[in-house]
Amino acid sequence: MISRFLPKPVRRFLGAKSHAAAPQYQLIDQPGQLSPLLQAMEGVDEISLDTEADNMYRYRVRVCLLQFLVGDQIFLVDALAPIELRPLWAQMEKKHLVMHGSDFDLRLLHDLCKFRAHSLFDTMLAAQLLGRQRIGLASLLEEHFDVKLDKDSQKANWSKRPLTRRLLDYSALDVWHLPALRDLLTRQLKKLGRLSWLDQQCRAQIAAGSEGFASATDNDWRIGHSEKLRGKGLGVLHAVWHWREQQAERLDTPPFKVCSNDLLLKLARSAEDGGSEEAVLASVHLGKRHPRLFPSLAAAVRSGLERDPHTLPRRPGRDRGHAALTQAEIALLDRVKEDRDRVAAKLGIEPTLIANRSLLAQIARAPRQLDTILLPWQADLLRGVPSLAG
């Protein structure tokens, strides 16, 4: 077991074999089976955690499986089983978490039970701050531990029961190597003086995760690349977007499996160009569901063509934070971006880790508020750049 904590070159030198084989684990999928996990958690300050969800297969996302590494024990909890999980949430809130790519998981858990992490080490964030190009868990485990995860299982239907042995083995491996990976990345961050950066990033991740997923709004139908629509195209886009949502909910499937955003935009643009109902729908095919879905889609297109676009939900008024930049602010944004890119290149990290375009725009509007816009480590990197001097 100890060989999993050794770097890949050392393990190869010692002849250690890849630990792609799944470690032992306990599946908790019946009422009354939770006690061993709760007892194990009482004896530790830290747990490794991962979740599996069904967002690729259902309209409303559900947590399907929770994976825990507690000490040297792995527990897999079937979150769809009739198990009272409130004692588990209470224990989790007291523990330091080791996770990989925690943003989705934390938001999912918040929406499920208002969970908020106590503290966190996210190995994906750590890899980003080290300038790694490949930051997925599978890539990091293969690079450092010579472990190859079953990538097909990443896209599996985790809501299907019973869970297969293959999926359970895969899910156990997702947490088995996290402490060793954390230790390795910690040493490298410490060497570069970036441990405090990670601490700030993880605190921000916890805060963001505690907001859950964004709530639906009246303007969700205004999808990307629809900004130029002004006339009938807007009415059709509004109608077919809501048609897709209704069908997805009825079928209990993700909206993209009903049809793509590209198809919605194609229908809207055809209507914008003056196409009739027949012309808008001429080349549409909805796959195996086409005979059942096409009549209702046609009705939605017809309704959209008949609708006055001025009666559609209006965009919310822009606040100062979203107002168009002045020419002077745009010029400052460009200069700050150039400075940011130089700093990032010197550090060997992605420039957007320091500040993405949205944050750059905020800085351009209010450069004196640098410390309130950015995390401390980010602000320190930009504080002395030429564009913000004086």
mmCIF file of C-alpha atoms in Angstrom:
data_model
loop_
_atom_site.group_PDB
_atom_site.id
_atom_site.type_symbol
_atom_site.label_atom_id
_atom_site.label_comp_id
_atom_site.label_asym_id
_atom_site.label_seq_id
_atom_site.Cartn_x
_atom_site.Cartn_y
_atom_site.Cartn_z
ATOM 1 C CA MET A 1 0.000 0.000 0.000
ATOM 2 C CA ILE A 2 2.820 2.387 0.868
ATOM 3 C CA SER A 3 4.103 2.382 -2.702
ATOM 4 C CA ARG A 4 1.141 4.523 -3.800
ATOM 5 C CA PHE A 5 2.696 7.427 -1.873
ATOM 6 C CA LEU A 6 5.956 7.201 -3.854
ATOM 7 C CA PRO A 7 6.577 9.265 -7.007
ATOM 8 C CA LYS A 8 6.332 7.404 -10.303
ATOM 9 C CA PRO A 9 10.111 7.251 -11.048
ATOM 10 C CA VAL A 10 10.868 5.879 -7.566
ATOM 11 C CA ARG A 11 8.158 3.237 -7.813
ATOM 12 C CA ARG A 12 9.438 2.139 -11.222
ATOM 13 C CA PHE A 13 12.993 1.906 -9.832
ATOM 14 C CA LEU A 14 11.742 -0.255 -6.951
ATOM 15 C CA GLY A 15 9.648 -2.363 -9.291
ATOM 16 C CA ALA A 16 6.341 -1.306 -7.779
ATOM 17 C CA LYS A 17 3.356 -2.173 -9.937
ATOM 18 C CA SER A 18 0.688 0.240 -11.086
ATOM 19 C CA HIS A 19 -2.229 0.437 -8.683
ATOM 20 C CA ALA A 20 -4.864 0.591 -11.379
ATOM 21 C CA ALA A 21 -6.540 -2.361 -9.673
ATOM 22 C CA ALA A 22 -9.263 -1.109 -7.368
ATOM 23 C CA PRO A 23 -8.578 -1.101 -3.617
ATOM 24 C CA GLN A 24 -11.033 -2.685 -1.233
ATOM 25 C CA TYR A 25 -14.113 -0.664 -0.363
ATOM 26 C CA GLN A 26 -17.385 -0.939 1.503
ATOM 27 C CA LEU A 27 -20.602 -0.203 -0.397
ATOM 28 C CA ILE A 28 -23.329 1.404 1.683
ATOM 29 C CA ASP A 29 -26.629 0.975 -0.130
ATOM 30 C CA GLN A 30 -29.054 -0.151 2.573
ATOM 31 C CA PRO A 31 -30.574 1.524 5.645
ATOM 32 C CA GLY A 32 -28.569 0.831 8.791
ATOM 33 C CA GLN A 33 -25.199 0.516 7.025
ATOM 34 C CA LEU A 34 -23.941 4.051 7.641
ATOM 35 C CA SER A 35 -22.567 3.542 11.175
ATOM 36 C CA PRO A 36 -19.085 2.224 10.195
ATOM 37 C CA LEU A 37 -18.488 5.296 8.028
ATOM 38 C CA LEU A 38 -19.656 7.689 10.747
ATOM 39 C CA GLN A 39 -17.469 5.942 13.323
ATOM 40 C CA ALA A 40 -14.451 6.088 11.029
ATOM 41 C CA MET A 41 -15.002 9.792 10.407
ATOM 42 C CA GLU A 42 -15.081 10.527 14.140
ATOM 43 C CA GLY A 43 -11.448 9.431 14.396
ATOM 44 C CA VAL A 44 -9.996 11.685 11.661
ATOM 45 C CA ASP A 45 -9.699 15.376 10.885
ATOM 46 C CA GLU A 46 -9.503 14.904 7.115
ATOM 47 C CA ILE A 47 -11.373 12.956 4.463
ATOM 48 C CA SER A 48 -10.987 12.614 0.710
ATOM 49 C CA LEU A 49 -14.258 13.080 -1.143
ATOM 50 C CA ASP A 50 -15.707 12.746 -4.614
ATOM 51 C CA THR A 51 -19.224 12.513 -6.022
ATOM 52 C CA GLU A 52 -20.836 11.029 -9.091
ATOM 53 C CA ALA A 53 -23.950 12.618 -10.587
ATOM 54 C CA ASP A 54 -26.366 11.945 -13.446
ATOM 55 C CA ASN A 55 -26.190 15.336 -15.187
ATOM 56 C CA MET A 56 -25.517 13.594 -18.515
ATOM 57 C CA TYR A 57 -28.730 11.567 -18.249
ATOM 58 C CA ARG A 58 -31.377 13.473 -16.258
ATOM 59 C CA TYR A 59 -33.164 16.798 -16.498
ATOM 60 C CA ARG A 60 -32.610 17.588 -12.820
ATOM 61 C CA VAL A 61 -29.168 16.650 -11.584
ATOM 62 C CA ARG A 62 -28.928 14.278 -8.639
ATOM 63 C CA VAL A 63 -26.056 13.100 -6.477
ATOM 64 C CA CYS A 64 -25.878 9.374 -7.202
ATOM 65 C CA LEU A 65 -22.776 8.219 -5.347
ATOM 66 C CA LEU A 66 -20.502 9.627 -2.652
ATOM 67 C CA GLN A 67 -16.936 8.310 -2.378
ATOM 68 C CA PHE A 68 -15.006 8.692 0.881
ATOM 69 C CA LEU A 69 -11.449 7.827 1.827
ATOM 70 C CA VAL A 70 -11.291 7.923 5.625
ATOM 71 C CA GLY A 71 -7.845 6.993 6.872
ATOM 72 C CA ASP A 72 -7.098 3.931 4.758
ATOM 73 C CA GLN A 73 -10.733 2.860 4.344
ATOM 74 C CA ILE A 74 -12.919 3.558 1.326
ATOM 75 C CA PHE A 75 -16.677 3.881 1.676
ATOM 76 C CA LEU A 76 -19.033 4.225 -1.286
ATOM 77 C CA VAL A 77 -22.443 5.622 -0.347
ATOM 78 C CA ASP A 78 -25.383 5.115 -2.691
ATOM 79 C CA ALA A 79 -27.030 8.541 -2.449
ATOM 80 C CA LEU A 80 -30.151 7.248 -4.246
ATOM 81 C CA ALA A 81 -30.762 4.496 -1.693
ATOM 82 C CA PRO A 82 -33.312 5.027 1.119
ATOM 83 C CA ILE A 83 -30.650 6.021 3.654
ATOM 84 C CA GLU A 84 -30.936 8.858 6.176
ATOM 85 C CA LEU A 85 -27.905 10.995 5.308
ATOM 86 C CA ARG A 86 -28.300 13.918 7.707
ATOM 87 C CA PRO A 87 -25.787 12.473 10.206
ATOM 88 C CA LEU A 88 -23.294 12.173 7.338
ATOM 89 C CA TRP A 89 -23.688 15.817 6.304
ATOM 90 C CA ALA A 90 -23.136 16.882 9.913
ATOM 91 C CA GLN A 91 -19.873 14.916 10.090
ATOM 92 C CA MET A 92 -18.649 16.170 6.728
ATOM 93 C CA GLU A 93 -19.053 19.810 7.734
ATOM 94 C CA LYS A 94 -16.440 19.339 10.485
ATOM 95 C CA LYS A 95 -13.718 17.824 8.291
ATOM 96 C CA HIS A 96 -10.947 19.107 6.083
ATOM 97 C CA LEU A 97 -11.677 17.888 2.553
ATOM 98 C CA VAL A 98 -9.265 16.703 -0.113
ATOM 99 C CA MET A 99 -10.976 16.863 -3.500
ATOM 100 C CA HIS A 100 -10.221 17.253 -7.194
ATOM 101 C CA GLY A 101 -12.180 19.797 -9.216
ATOM 102 C CA SER A 102 -14.523 20.520 -6.319
ATOM 103 C CA ASP A 103 -16.601 23.361 -7.785
ATOM 104 C CA PHE A 104 -19.361 21.184 -9.263
ATOM 105 C CA ASP A 105 -19.414 18.822 -6.261
ATOM 106 C CA LEU A 106 -19.660 21.615 -3.693
ATOM 107 C CA ARG A 107 -22.465 23.348 -5.572
ATOM 108 C CA LEU A 108 -24.289 20.051 -5.979
ATOM 109 C CA LEU A 109 -24.011 19.241 -2.270
ATOM 110 C CA HIS A 110 -25.112 22.735 -1.301
ATOM 111 C CA ASP A 111 -28.268 22.462 -3.395
ATOM 112 C CA LEU A 112 -28.919 18.990 -1.981
ATOM 113 C CA CYS A 113 -28.497 19.682 1.729
ATOM 114 C CA LYS A 114 -27.051 23.218 2.163
ATOM 115 C CA PHE A 115 -23.618 21.703 2.745
ATOM 116 C CA ARG A 116 -20.677 24.068 3.238
ATOM 117 C CA ALA A 117 -17.134 22.746 3.486
ATOM 118 C CA HIS A 118 -15.085 23.584 6.583
ATOM 119 C CA SER A 119 -11.756 23.678 4.716
ATOM 120 C CA LEU A 120 -10.423 22.300 1.453
ATOM 121 C CA PHE A 121 -7.410 21.189 -0.544
ATOM 122 C CA ASP A 122 -8.365 20.978 -4.227
ATOM 123 C CA THR A 123 -5.726 19.076 -6.195
ATOM 124 C CA MET A 124 -6.938 20.517 -9.506
ATOM 125 C CA LEU A 125 -6.497 24.076 -8.261
ATOM 126 C CA ALA A 126 -3.051 23.106 -6.978
ATOM 127 C CA ALA A 127 -2.094 21.716 -10.389
ATOM 128 C CA GLN A 128 -3.261 24.941 -12.057
ATOM 129 C CA LEU A 129 -1.146 27.064 -9.715
ATOM 130 C CA LEU A 130 1.862 24.905 -10.606
ATOM 131 C CA GLY A 131 1.311 25.664 -14.279
ATOM 132 C CA ARG A 132 0.368 22.138 -15.274
ATOM 133 C CA GLN A 133 -1.081 21.802 -18.752
ATOM 134 C CA ARG A 134 -2.948 18.573 -17.957
ATOM 135 C CA ILE A 135 -4.944 19.068 -14.784
ATOM 136 C CA GLY A 136 -7.521 16.269 -14.976
ATOM 137 C CA LEU A 137 -7.332 13.648 -12.247
ATOM 138 C CA ALA A 138 -6.740 10.846 -14.744
ATOM 139 C CA SER A 139 -3.800 12.724 -16.273
ATOM 140 C CA LEU A 140 -2.234 13.536 -12.901
ATOM 141 C CA LEU A 141 -2.558 9.976 -11.613
ATOM 142 C CA GLU A 142 -1.022 8.578 -14.767
ATOM 143 C CA GLU A 143 1.819 11.107 -14.672
ATOM 144 C CA HIS A 144 2.729 10.664 -11.024
ATOM 145 C CA PHE A 145 1.548 7.183 -10.046
ATOM 146 C CA ASP A 146 1.422 5.274 -13.335
ATOM 147 C CA VAL A 147 -2.296 4.693 -12.774
ATOM 148 C CA LYS A 148 -4.717 4.647 -15.684
ATOM 149 C CA LEU A 149 -8.350 5.311 -14.863
ATOM 150 C CA ASP A 150 -11.163 3.863 -16.922
ATOM 151 C CA LYS A 151 -12.175 6.980 -18.846
ATOM 152 C CA ASP A 152 -15.331 5.337 -20.191
ATOM 153 C CA SER A 153 -16.715 5.288 -16.655
ATOM 154 C CA GLN A 154 -16.562 9.086 -16.466
ATOM 155 C CA LYS A 155 -19.565 9.306 -18.796
ATOM 156 C CA ALA A 156 -21.492 6.408 -17.288
ATOM 157 C CA ASN A 157 -25.115 6.600 -16.162
ATOM 158 C CA TRP A 158 -24.550 6.749 -12.412
ATOM 159 C CA SER A 159 -28.287 6.695 -11.684
ATOM 160 C CA LYS A 160 -28.718 3.229 -13.146
ATOM 161 C CA ARG A 161 -29.081 0.483 -10.549
ATOM 162 C CA PRO A 162 -27.510 -1.810 -9.622
ATOM 163 C CA LEU A 163 -24.129 -0.132 -10.035
ATOM 164 C CA THR A 164 -21.722 -2.453 -11.790
ATOM 165 C CA ARG A 165 -18.504 -3.692 -10.240
ATOM 166 C CA ARG A 166 -16.602 -1.809 -12.930
ATOM 167 C CA LEU A 167 -18.172 1.516 -11.921
ATOM 168 C CA LEU A 168 -17.667 0.880 -8.224
ATOM 169 C CA ASP A 169 -14.001 -0.002 -8.792
ATOM 170 C CA TYR A 170 -13.537 3.181 -10.808
ATOM 171 C CA SER A 171 -15.221 5.347 -8.180
ATOM 172 C CA ALA A 172 -12.990 3.913 -5.435
ATOM 173 C CA LEU A 173 -9.859 4.826 -7.390
ATOM 174 C CA ASP A 174 -11.108 8.413 -7.665
ATOM 175 C CA VAL A 175 -10.337 8.985 -3.965
ATOM 176 C CA TRP A 176 -7.677 6.346 -3.242
ATOM 177 C CA HIS A 177 -4.719 8.385 -4.497
ATOM 178 C CA LEU A 178 -5.885 11.872 -3.475
ATOM 179 C CA PRO A 179 -3.826 12.122 -0.233
ATOM 180 C CA ALA A 180 -0.634 11.077 -2.026
ATOM 181 C CA LEU A 181 -1.350 13.506 -4.854
ATOM 182 C CA ARG A 182 -2.055 16.250 -2.325
ATOM 183 C CA ASP A 183 1.277 15.616 -0.570
ATOM 184 C CA LEU A 184 3.190 15.705 -3.849
ATOM 185 C CA LEU A 185 1.559 18.933 -5.027
ATOM 186 C CA THR A 186 1.993 20.507 -1.591
ATOM 187 C CA ARG A 187 5.751 19.980 -1.737
ATOM 188 C CA GLN A 188 5.936 21.578 -5.159
ATOM 189 C CA LEU A 189 3.753 24.547 -4.167
ATOM 190 C CA LYS A 190 5.821 25.089 -1.034
ATOM 191 C CA LYS A 191 9.018 25.093 -3.094
ATOM 192 C CA LEU A 192 7.573 27.864 -5.290
ATOM 193 C CA GLY A 193 6.082 29.803 -2.377
ATOM 194 C CA ARG A 194 2.524 29.359 -3.629
ATOM 195 C CA LEU A 195 0.829 27.480 -0.778
ATOM 196 C CA SER A 196 -0.883 30.662 0.384
ATOM 197 C CA TRP A 197 -2.193 31.149 -3.152
ATOM 198 C CA LEU A 198 -3.875 27.769 -2.994
ATOM 199 C CA ASP A 199 -5.342 28.459 0.428
ATOM 200 C CA GLN A 200 -6.954 31.632 -0.913
ATOM 201 C CA GLN A 201 -8.232 29.835 -4.019
ATOM 202 C CA CYS A 202 -9.757 27.051 -1.914
ATOM 203 C CA ARG A 203 -11.461 29.519 0.419
ATOM 204 C CA ALA A 204 -12.928 31.263 -2.615
ATOM 205 C CA GLN A 205 -14.042 27.887 -3.980
ATOM 206 C CA ILE A 206 -15.854 27.108 -0.746
ATOM 207 C CA ALA A 207 -17.617 30.477 -0.860
ATOM 208 C CA ALA A 208 -18.650 29.980 -4.495
ATOM 209 C CA GLY A 209 -19.810 26.412 -3.840
ATOM 210 C CA SER A 210 -21.962 27.643 -0.969
ATOM 211 C CA GLU A 211 -24.018 29.649 -3.461
ATOM 212 C CA GLY A 212 -25.097 26.494 -5.297
ATOM 213 C CA PHE A 213 -26.022 26.596 -8.968
ATOM 214 C CA ALA A 214 -27.478 29.756 -10.460
ATOM 215 C CA SER A 215 -31.262 29.945 -10.344
ATOM 216 C CA ALA A 216 -33.294 30.044 -13.540
ATOM 217 C CA THR A 217 -34.133 33.488 -14.899
ATOM 218 C CA ASP A 218 -36.547 34.878 -17.487
ATOM 219 C CA ASN A 219 -33.624 35.464 -19.837
ATOM 220 C CA ASP A 220 -31.992 32.027 -19.894
ATOM 221 C CA TRP A 221 -33.359 31.553 -23.408
ATOM 222 C CA ARG A 222 -30.981 34.265 -24.667
ATOM 223 C CA ILE A 223 -28.233 31.754 -25.428
ATOM 224 C CA GLY A 224 -24.771 32.552 -26.757
ATOM 225 C CA HIS A 225 -24.501 34.054 -30.249
ATOM 226 C CA SER A 226 -28.116 35.262 -30.194
ATOM 227 C CA GLU A 227 -27.183 38.903 -29.538
ATOM 228 C CA LYS A 228 -27.777 40.043 -33.125
ATOM 229 C CA LEU A 229 -31.363 38.781 -33.281
ATOM 230 C CA ARG A 230 -33.863 41.640 -33.295
ATOM 231 C CA GLY A 231 -37.079 40.617 -35.045
ATOM 232 C CA LYS A 232 -38.932 37.354 -35.538
ATOM 233 C CA GLY A 233 -35.787 35.425 -34.717
ATOM 234 C CA LEU A 234 -36.114 36.476 -31.086
ATOM 235 C CA GLY A 235 -39.700 35.233 -30.897
ATOM 236 C CA VAL A 236 -38.760 31.894 -32.431
ATOM 237 C CA LEU A 237 -35.722 31.479 -30.189
ATOM 238 C CA HIS A 238 -37.825 32.189 -27.097
ATOM 239 C CA ALA A 239 -40.478 29.700 -28.216
ATOM 240 C CA VAL A 240 -38.189 26.836 -29.246
ATOM 241 C CA TRP A 241 -35.948 27.218 -26.174
ATOM 242 C CA HIS A 242 -38.970 26.826 -23.900
ATOM 243 C CA TRP A 243 -40.207 23.962 -26.080
ATOM 244 C CA ARG A 244 -36.893 22.185 -25.540
ATOM 245 C CA GLU A 245 -37.052 22.736 -21.766
ATOM 246 C CA GLN A 246 -40.588 21.329 -21.623
ATOM 247 C CA GLN A 247 -39.649 18.268 -23.647
ATOM 248 C CA ALA A 248 -36.481 17.677 -21.628
ATOM 249 C CA GLU A 249 -38.408 17.830 -18.369
ATOM 250 C CA ARG A 250 -41.115 15.530 -19.720
ATOM 251 C CA LEU A 251 -38.555 13.005 -20.957
ATOM 252 C CA ASP A 252 -36.333 13.486 -17.884
ATOM 253 C CA THR A 253 -33.273 14.044 -20.026
ATOM 254 C CA PRO A 254 -30.782 16.916 -20.353
ATOM 255 C CA PRO A 255 -31.949 19.604 -22.800
ATOM 256 C CA PHE A 256 -28.939 19.051 -25.083
ATOM 257 C CA LYS A 257 -30.191 15.516 -25.717
ATOM 258 C CA VAL A 258 -33.442 16.908 -27.125
ATOM 259 C CA CYS A 259 -31.572 19.196 -29.516
ATOM 260 C CA SER A 260 -28.490 21.376 -29.545
ATOM 261 C CA ASN A 261 -28.142 25.121 -29.111
ATOM 262 C CA ASP A 262 -26.872 25.194 -32.676
ATOM 263 C CA LEU A 263 -30.226 23.933 -33.914
ATOM 264 C CA LEU A 264 -32.109 26.522 -31.857
ATOM 265 C CA LEU A 265 -29.955 29.281 -33.341
ATOM 266 C CA LYS A 266 -30.388 27.893 -36.848
ATOM 267 C CA LEU A 267 -34.182 28.031 -36.480
ATOM 268 C CA ALA A 268 -34.045 31.552 -35.036
ATOM 269 C CA ARG A 269 -31.728 32.880 -37.749
ATOM 270 C CA SER A 270 -33.911 31.403 -40.482
ATOM 271 C CA ALA A 271 -36.902 33.192 -38.969
ATOM 272 C CA GLU A 272 -34.867 36.400 -38.653
ATOM 273 C CA ASP A 273 -34.116 36.193 -42.380
ATOM 274 C CA GLY A 274 -37.830 36.095 -43.143
ATOM 275 C CA GLY A 275 -38.318 32.360 -43.519
ATOM 276 C CA SER A 276 -41.800 30.879 -43.336
ATOM 277 C CA GLU A 277 -42.673 28.086 -40.898
ATOM 278 C CA GLU A 278 -41.964 25.526 -43.619
ATOM 279 C CA ALA A 279 -38.647 27.136 -44.524
ATOM 280 C CA VAL A 280 -37.532 27.372 -40.886
ATOM 281 C CA LEU A 281 -38.261 23.674 -40.319
ATOM 282 C CA ALA A 282 -37.140 22.416 -43.719
ATOM 283 C CA SER A 283 -33.934 20.659 -42.719
ATOM 284 C CA VAL A 284 -34.764 19.755 -39.114
ATOM 285 C CA HIS A 285 -34.399 16.184 -37.948
ATOM 286 C CA LEU A 286 -34.610 15.285 -34.266
ATOM 287 C CA GLY A 287 -33.161 11.795 -34.443
ATOM 288 C CA LYS A 288 -35.058 8.778 -33.187
ATOM 289 C CA ARG A 289 -37.592 10.983 -31.388
ATOM 290 C CA HIS A 290 -38.366 13.021 -34.510
ATOM 291 C CA PRO A 291 -41.872 11.609 -35.198
ATOM 292 C CA ARG A 292 -42.968 12.316 -31.625
ATOM 293 C CA LEU A 293 -41.286 15.700 -31.153
ATOM 294 C CA PHE A 294 -41.619 17.372 -34.536
ATOM 295 C CA PRO A 295 -45.338 18.336 -34.294
ATOM 296 C CA SER A 296 -44.806 20.193 -31.012
ATOM 297 C CA LEU A 297 -41.634 21.838 -32.371
ATOM 298 C CA ALA A 298 -43.579 23.031 -35.405
ATOM 299 C CA ALA A 299 -46.231 24.491 -33.105
ATOM 300 C CA ALA A 300 -43.498 26.300 -31.129
ATOM 301 C CA VAL A 301 -41.995 27.771 -34.304
ATOM 302 C CA ARG A 302 -45.434 28.888 -35.442
ATOM 303 C CA SER A 303 -46.066 30.546 -32.097
ATOM 304 C CA GLY A 304 -42.674 32.259 -32.198
ATOM 305 C CA LEU A 305 -43.261 33.631 -35.681
ATOM 306 C CA GLU A 306 -46.576 35.104 -34.583
ATOM 307 C CA ARG A 307 -45.214 36.739 -31.440
ATOM 308 C CA ASP A 308 -44.369 40.414 -31.266
ATOM 309 C CA PRO A 309 -40.705 40.505 -30.104
ATOM 310 C CA HIS A 310 -41.468 43.622 -28.056
ATOM 311 C CA THR A 311 -43.608 41.470 -25.722
ATOM 312 C CA LEU A 312 -40.700 39.192 -24.800
ATOM 313 C CA PRO A 313 -39.057 39.388 -21.344
ATOM 314 C CA ARG A 314 -36.727 42.354 -21.330
ATOM 315 C CA ARG A 315 -33.098 42.141 -20.373
ATOM 316 C CA PRO A 316 -32.435 43.391 -16.842
ATOM 317 C CA GLY A 317 -31.136 46.932 -16.668
ATOM 318 C CA ARG A 318 -27.380 47.170 -16.641
ATOM 319 C CA ASP A 319 -25.687 48.212 -13.422
ATOM 320 C CA ARG A 320 -22.400 50.055 -13.255
ATOM 321 C CA GLY A 321 -20.505 46.759 -13.099
ATOM 322 C CA HIS A 322 -21.886 45.691 -16.484
ATOM 323 C CA ALA A 323 -22.036 49.009 -18.319
ATOM 324 C CA ALA A 324 -20.051 49.397 -21.505
ATOM 325 C CA LEU A 325 -16.472 50.478 -20.932
ATOM 326 C CA THR A 326 -15.393 53.921 -22.041
ATOM 327 C CA GLN A 327 -12.584 54.246 -24.591
ATOM 328 C CA ALA A 328 -10.175 55.208 -21.822
ATOM 329 C CA GLU A 329 -11.213 52.159 -19.774
ATOM 330 C CA ILE A 330 -10.804 49.866 -22.787
ATOM 331 C CA ALA A 331 -7.302 51.224 -23.325
ATOM 332 C CA LEU A 332 -6.456 50.607 -19.673
ATOM 333 C CA LEU A 333 -7.908 47.088 -19.847
ATOM 334 C CA ASP A 334 -5.645 46.302 -22.798
ATOM 335 C CA ARG A 335 -2.574 47.579 -20.956
ATOM 336 C CA VAL A 336 -3.414 45.657 -17.790
ATOM 337 C CA LYS A 337 -3.990 42.532 -19.868
ATOM 338 C CA GLU A 338 -0.547 42.878 -21.436
ATOM 339 C CA ASP A 339 1.030 43.268 -17.998
ATOM 340 C CA ARG A 340 -0.972 40.316 -16.646
ATOM 341 C CA ASP A 341 0.155 38.134 -19.541
ATOM 342 C CA ARG A 342 3.805 39.019 -18.920
ATOM 343 C CA VAL A 343 3.506 38.216 -15.216
ATOM 344 C CA ALA A 344 1.761 34.916 -15.951
ATOM 345 C CA ALA A 345 4.355 33.908 -18.543
ATOM 346 C CA LYS A 346 7.157 34.558 -16.053
ATOM 347 C CA LEU A 347 5.373 32.389 -13.457
ATOM 348 C CA GLY A 348 4.419 29.700 -15.959
ATOM 349 C CA ILE A 349 0.690 29.799 -15.184
ATOM 350 C CA GLU A 350 -2.440 30.531 -17.173
ATOM 351 C CA PRO A 351 -3.083 34.306 -17.301
ATOM 352 C CA THR A 352 -6.767 33.888 -16.379
ATOM 353 C CA LEU A 353 -5.722 32.465 -13.017
ATOM 354 C CA ILE A 354 -4.528 35.954 -12.130
ATOM 355 C CA ALA A 355 -7.551 37.750 -13.590
ATOM 356 C CA ASN A 356 -10.051 36.758 -16.256
ATOM 357 C CA ARG A 357 -11.552 39.265 -18.684
ATOM 358 C CA SER A 358 -14.490 40.060 -16.412
ATOM 359 C CA LEU A 359 -12.122 40.915 -13.565
ATOM 360 C CA LEU A 360 -9.902 42.929 -15.909
ATOM 361 C CA ALA A 361 -12.944 45.002 -16.885
ATOM 362 C CA GLN A 362 -13.701 45.660 -13.219
ATOM 363 C CA ILE A 363 -10.100 46.744 -12.662
ATOM 364 C CA ALA A 364 -10.259 49.047 -15.693
ATOM 365 C CA ARG A 365 -13.352 50.727 -14.235
ATOM 366 C CA ALA A 366 -11.955 51.038 -10.716
ATOM 367 C CA PRO A 367 -8.183 50.448 -10.582
ATOM 368 C CA ARG A 368 -8.008 51.748 -7.017
ATOM 369 C CA GLN A 369 -10.263 48.873 -5.910
ATOM 370 C CA LEU A 370 -7.744 46.217 -6.938
ATOM 371 C CA ASP A 371 -7.729 44.663 -3.461
ATOM 372 C CA THR A 372 -11.486 44.236 -3.363
ATOM 373 C CA ILE A 373 -11.736 42.851 -6.905
ATOM 374 C CA LEU A 374 -8.972 40.229 -6.688
ATOM 375 C CA LEU A 375 -7.739 37.727 -4.147
ATOM 376 C CA PRO A 376 -4.684 38.969 -2.210
ATOM 377 C CA TRP A 377 -2.185 36.852 -4.159
ATOM 378 C CA GLN A 378 -3.611 38.049 -7.463
ATOM 379 C CA ALA A 379 -3.633 41.693 -6.386
ATOM 380 C CA ASP A 380 -0.022 41.441 -5.191
ATOM 381 C CA LEU A 381 1.071 40.237 -8.631
ATOM 382 C CA LEU A 382 -0.574 43.159 -10.417
ATOM 383 C CA ARG A 383 -0.023 45.905 -7.883
ATOM 384 C CA GLY A 384 3.299 47.060 -9.263
ATOM 385 C CA VAL A 385 2.742 46.562 -12.998
ATOM 386 C CA PRO A 386 3.285 49.649 -15.228
ATOM 387 C CA SER A 387 -0.367 49.974 -16.262
ATOM 388 C CA LEU A 388 -1.476 50.352 -12.635
ATOM 389 C CA ALA A 389 1.470 52.346 -11.322
ATOM 390 C CA GLY A 390 0.571 55.624 -9.706
#
